[in-house]
Amino acid sequence: MASTAADSGRTRVHVVSDVHGNARDLARAGDGADALICLGDLVLFLDYADHSRGIFPDLFGRENADRIVELRTARRFEEAREFGARLWGGIGTDRATAVERAVRGQYAEMFAAFPTPTYATYGNVDLPPLWAEYAGPGTTVLDGERVEIGGWTFGFVGGGLRSPMRTPYEMDDEEYEAKLAAVGEVDVLCTHIPPEVPELVYDTVARRFERGSRALLETIRRTRPRYALFGHVHQPLVRRMRIGATECVNVGHFAGTGKPWALEW
């Protein structure tokens, strides 16, 4: 990875989240930085902006993708699940096998695009058991763990909380809180989901409140990291705000922008 900041005695990292299949821009995301940080959601299951893209339309077509987005946007989650179940029942193979095959294809492309070094954690739509197969020696995967970069301590907590969407890597609040506790006090707290603040969790395109973490909010207030970085909400009401001494920044949605967020010190 080319480094411009190190030449001046400074450190520069680029941060991305919610890559959702954008391997082309991911391959350039680390240009000019000392390290790349990725906060998850590499998989593109369904693009809410372009319903022709993703695993779902590849399997079931654009028309059915339009319908599932319509139901979810209207918060008719039970109808959406029933509609999806009927579609999955007609493909001639079990759902887990079909999804894993498609995800493996995306992961092969995504992980090959990561520069060295990359520090990454899981998003709620990721399949953590597969990451070890695709993460090369230049990619460090962290979840409930911390690492030092340029003299600053970075903590990583991946995944999301239980939601009506029932995405692959969701967990109970207690498990999430335990991972935050394991990270402890850090300079930069990196998570996939945001803290539970209305302006940070409402998605203006999906037209719904996503699940943020109250424990994360309390951790930020108590430990006062310099920065709290996250993604998950693609088009939030507010992308950046201060909580006490901490600058909170939504660094997604990389799939749509193709541009990393830069942090230099």
XYZ file of C-alpha atoms in Angstrom:
265
model
C 0.000 0.000 0.000
C 1.394 3.417 -0.913
C 2.011 5.615 2.123
C 2.165 9.377 2.008
C 1.493 10.209 5.657
C 4.328 8.069 7.006
C 6.837 10.052 4.979
C 5.996 13.107 7.100
C 6.005 11.219 10.401
C 2.211 11.064 10.515
C -0.175 8.130 10.222
C -3.130 7.979 7.850
C -5.803 5.280 7.754
C -8.708 4.931 5.370
C -11.966 3.509 6.710
C -14.820 1.876 4.793
C -18.018 0.105 5.730
C -20.915 -1.528 3.891
C -18.884 -2.472 0.829
C -21.724 -4.635 -0.501
C -19.944 -6.043 -3.519
C -17.989 -2.946 -4.624
C -14.679 -4.739 -5.246
C -13.569 -2.283 -7.943
C -13.409 0.712 -5.592
C -12.269 -1.426 -2.656
C -9.075 -2.267 -4.561
C -8.188 1.457 -4.548
C -9.517 2.318 -1.085
C -6.128 2.063 0.594
C -4.227 4.248 -1.874
C -2.181 6.853 0.005
C -2.880 5.357 3.444
C -0.791 3.387 5.927
C -3.652 0.972 6.589
C -7.219 0.206 5.554
C -9.978 -0.450 8.093
C -13.163 -2.228 6.982
C -16.219 -2.335 9.247
C -18.046 -5.116 7.485
C -20.959 -5.984 5.226
C -18.917 -7.185 2.287
C -21.834 -9.211 0.948
C -24.414 -7.752 -1.427
C -27.649 -9.617 -0.841
C -30.001 -6.978 -2.236
C -29.299 -3.418 -3.366
C -32.154 -1.166 -2.222
C -31.093 1.495 -4.747
C -30.776 -0.906 -7.696
C -32.956 -3.972 -7.249
C -31.229 -5.793 -10.099
C -28.015 -6.223 -8.066
C -27.271 -8.849 -5.446
C -27.762 -12.484 -4.502
C -31.554 -12.188 -4.219
C -32.240 -10.847 -7.751
C -29.629 -13.209 -9.206
C -31.670 -16.108 -7.829
C -35.224 -14.786 -8.178
C -35.212 -11.920 -10.671
C -35.792 -8.166 -10.544
C -39.582 -8.365 -10.202
C -39.407 -10.419 -7.029
C -36.668 -8.155 -5.688
C -38.948 -5.154 -6.258
C -41.668 -6.888 -4.254
C -39.475 -7.859 -1.296
C -38.111 -4.305 -1.042
C -41.666 -2.920 -1.173
C -42.752 -5.158 1.712
C -39.695 -4.450 3.854
C -39.873 -0.701 3.289
C -43.506 -0.809 4.413
C -42.311 -2.732 7.508
C -44.492 -5.680 6.550
C -41.762 -8.053 7.674
C -43.940 -11.109 8.235
C -45.362 -10.840 4.700
C -41.829 -10.384 3.380
C -40.674 -13.549 5.169
C -43.627 -15.540 3.832
C -43.031 -14.242 0.305
C -39.332 -15.091 0.545
C -40.070 -18.562 1.917
C -42.238 -19.333 -1.109
C -39.464 -18.252 -3.455
C -36.799 -20.259 -1.627
C -39.064 -23.300 -1.656
C -39.059 -23.321 -5.441
C -35.348 -23.182 -6.275
C -34.628 -26.907 -5.986
C -31.816 -26.634 -3.408
C -31.726 -25.663 0.234
C -31.382 -21.998 1.096
C -28.158 -22.291 3.118
C -26.335 -24.025 0.267
C -27.480 -21.516 -2.340
C -26.566 -18.514 -0.203
C -23.180 -19.886 0.842
C -22.250 -20.601 -2.774
C -23.099 -17.034 -3.781
C -21.368 -15.520 -0.730
C -18.193 -17.505 -1.386
C -18.008 -16.024 -4.872
C -18.332 -12.503 -3.477
C -15.842 -13.116 -0.662
C -13.198 -14.407 -3.071
C -13.429 -11.124 -4.967
C -13.691 -8.867 -1.907
C -10.785 -10.309 0.073
C -8.554 -10.342 -3.015
C -9.161 -6.580 -3.274
C -8.009 -5.816 0.294
C -4.640 -4.034 0.439
C -1.945 -4.819 3.010
C -2.416 -4.122 5.844
C -6.173 -4.299 6.314
C -7.945 -4.507 9.682
C -11.500 -5.772 9.354
C -14.544 -6.762 11.373
C -17.844 -8.380 10.414
C -21.089 -6.713 9.434
C -24.529 -8.073 10.219
C -24.965 -9.585 6.730
C -21.569 -11.308 6.761
C -20.872 -14.989 7.426
C -17.989 -14.981 9.954
C -17.174 -18.732 9.702
C -16.083 -18.205 6.078
C -13.718 -15.297 6.670
C -10.771 -17.431 7.830
C -10.780 -19.170 4.445
C -10.442 -15.934 2.472
C -8.482 -13.514 4.690
C -4.871 -13.486 3.498
C -1.794 -12.765 5.648
C -2.201 -9.006 5.091
C -5.723 -8.942 6.561
C -6.292 -8.999 10.319
C -9.831 -9.885 11.423
C -10.875 -8.531 14.839
C -14.099 -8.831 16.832
C -14.137 -7.852 20.499
C -10.410 -7.171 20.120
C -7.973 -4.268 19.816
C -4.875 -3.391 17.831
C -2.342 -0.558 17.800
C -1.901 1.487 14.630
C 0.524 4.394 14.565
C 0.579 4.691 18.355
C -3.229 4.803 18.702
C -5.329 1.917 20.028
C -8.227 0.777 17.846
C -10.996 -1.468 19.188
C -13.261 -3.546 16.944
C -16.742 -4.934 17.572
C -18.517 -6.578 14.639
C -22.023 -7.752 13.866
C -25.445 -6.377 14.681
C -28.249 -6.797 17.202
C -31.393 -8.899 16.842
C -33.801 -7.310 14.355
C -36.890 -8.163 12.278
C -34.584 -8.533 9.266
C -32.969 -11.656 10.791
C -29.632 -11.118 9.058
C -26.852 -13.723 9.475
C -24.638 -12.141 12.146
C -27.014 -10.774 14.773
C -26.666 -11.337 18.507
C -28.310 -10.620 21.838
C -27.601 -7.306 23.552
C -25.703 -9.107 26.337
C -23.248 -10.727 23.913
C -22.657 -7.411 22.165
C -22.088 -5.633 25.473
C -19.554 -8.293 26.486
C -17.538 -7.637 23.326
C -17.531 -3.906 24.065
C -16.287 -4.645 27.574
C -13.511 -6.863 26.187
C -12.280 -3.994 23.999
C -12.101 -1.546 26.911
C -10.768 1.993 26.590
C -9.361 2.851 23.158
C -8.485 5.879 21.062
C -10.772 4.810 18.212
C -13.786 2.537 18.674
C -14.708 0.779 15.425
C -18.084 -0.974 15.174
C -20.392 -2.024 12.389
C -23.549 -0.599 13.954
C -23.972 2.928 15.354
C -24.792 3.972 18.893
C -28.510 4.239 19.657
C -29.072 7.874 18.687
C -32.143 8.655 16.509
C -30.251 10.861 14.052
C -27.624 8.165 13.538
C -29.892 5.116 13.164
C -32.658 6.395 10.870
C -32.165 5.498 7.199
C -33.768 8.130 4.972
C -33.981 5.836 1.924
C -35.135 2.602 3.586
C -37.410 4.850 5.699
C -36.894 3.016 8.955
C -34.907 3.084 12.158
C -32.114 0.505 12.083
C -30.962 -1.100 15.322
C -28.227 0.795 17.096
C -26.673 -0.139 20.413
C -27.516 1.541 23.696
C -24.531 -0.234 25.282
C -22.308 1.307 22.614
C -23.708 4.746 23.397
C -23.027 4.231 27.104
C -19.510 2.954 26.346
C -18.750 6.059 24.291
C -19.963 8.311 27.088
C -17.999 6.416 29.738
C -14.678 5.709 27.970
C -14.545 8.860 25.799
C -12.622 7.584 22.748
C -11.320 10.203 20.332
C -13.472 8.730 17.560
C -16.315 6.241 17.221
C -16.529 4.942 13.645
C -19.364 2.800 12.258
C -21.519 2.084 9.211
C -24.676 -0.046 8.835
C -27.070 2.863 8.177
C -26.534 3.722 4.530
C -28.265 7.129 4.328
C -28.559 8.455 7.899
C -30.147 11.733 8.893
C -26.772 12.784 10.309
C -23.416 11.349 9.268
C -21.330 12.995 11.967
C -21.960 14.289 15.484
C -20.209 14.671 18.825
C -21.155 12.687 21.888
C -19.313 14.338 24.740
C -15.614 14.286 23.845
C -16.067 11.747 21.032
C -16.433 12.465 17.333
C -18.916 9.924 15.969
C -18.684 9.289 12.220
C -20.711 7.111 9.856
C -18.069 5.911 7.364
C -20.504 4.121 5.001
C -21.979 3.521 2.603
C -18.951 2.550 0.529
C -20.984 0.617 -2.038
C -22.638 3.842 -3.135
C -19.812 6.351 -2.769
C -16.725 4.282 -3.551
C -14.723 6.649 -1.341
C -13.096 5.829 2.013
C -13.169 8.129 5.034
C -9.689 9.304 6.016
C -8.259 9.724 9.512
C -4.789 11.231 10.001
C -2.835 12.002 13.144
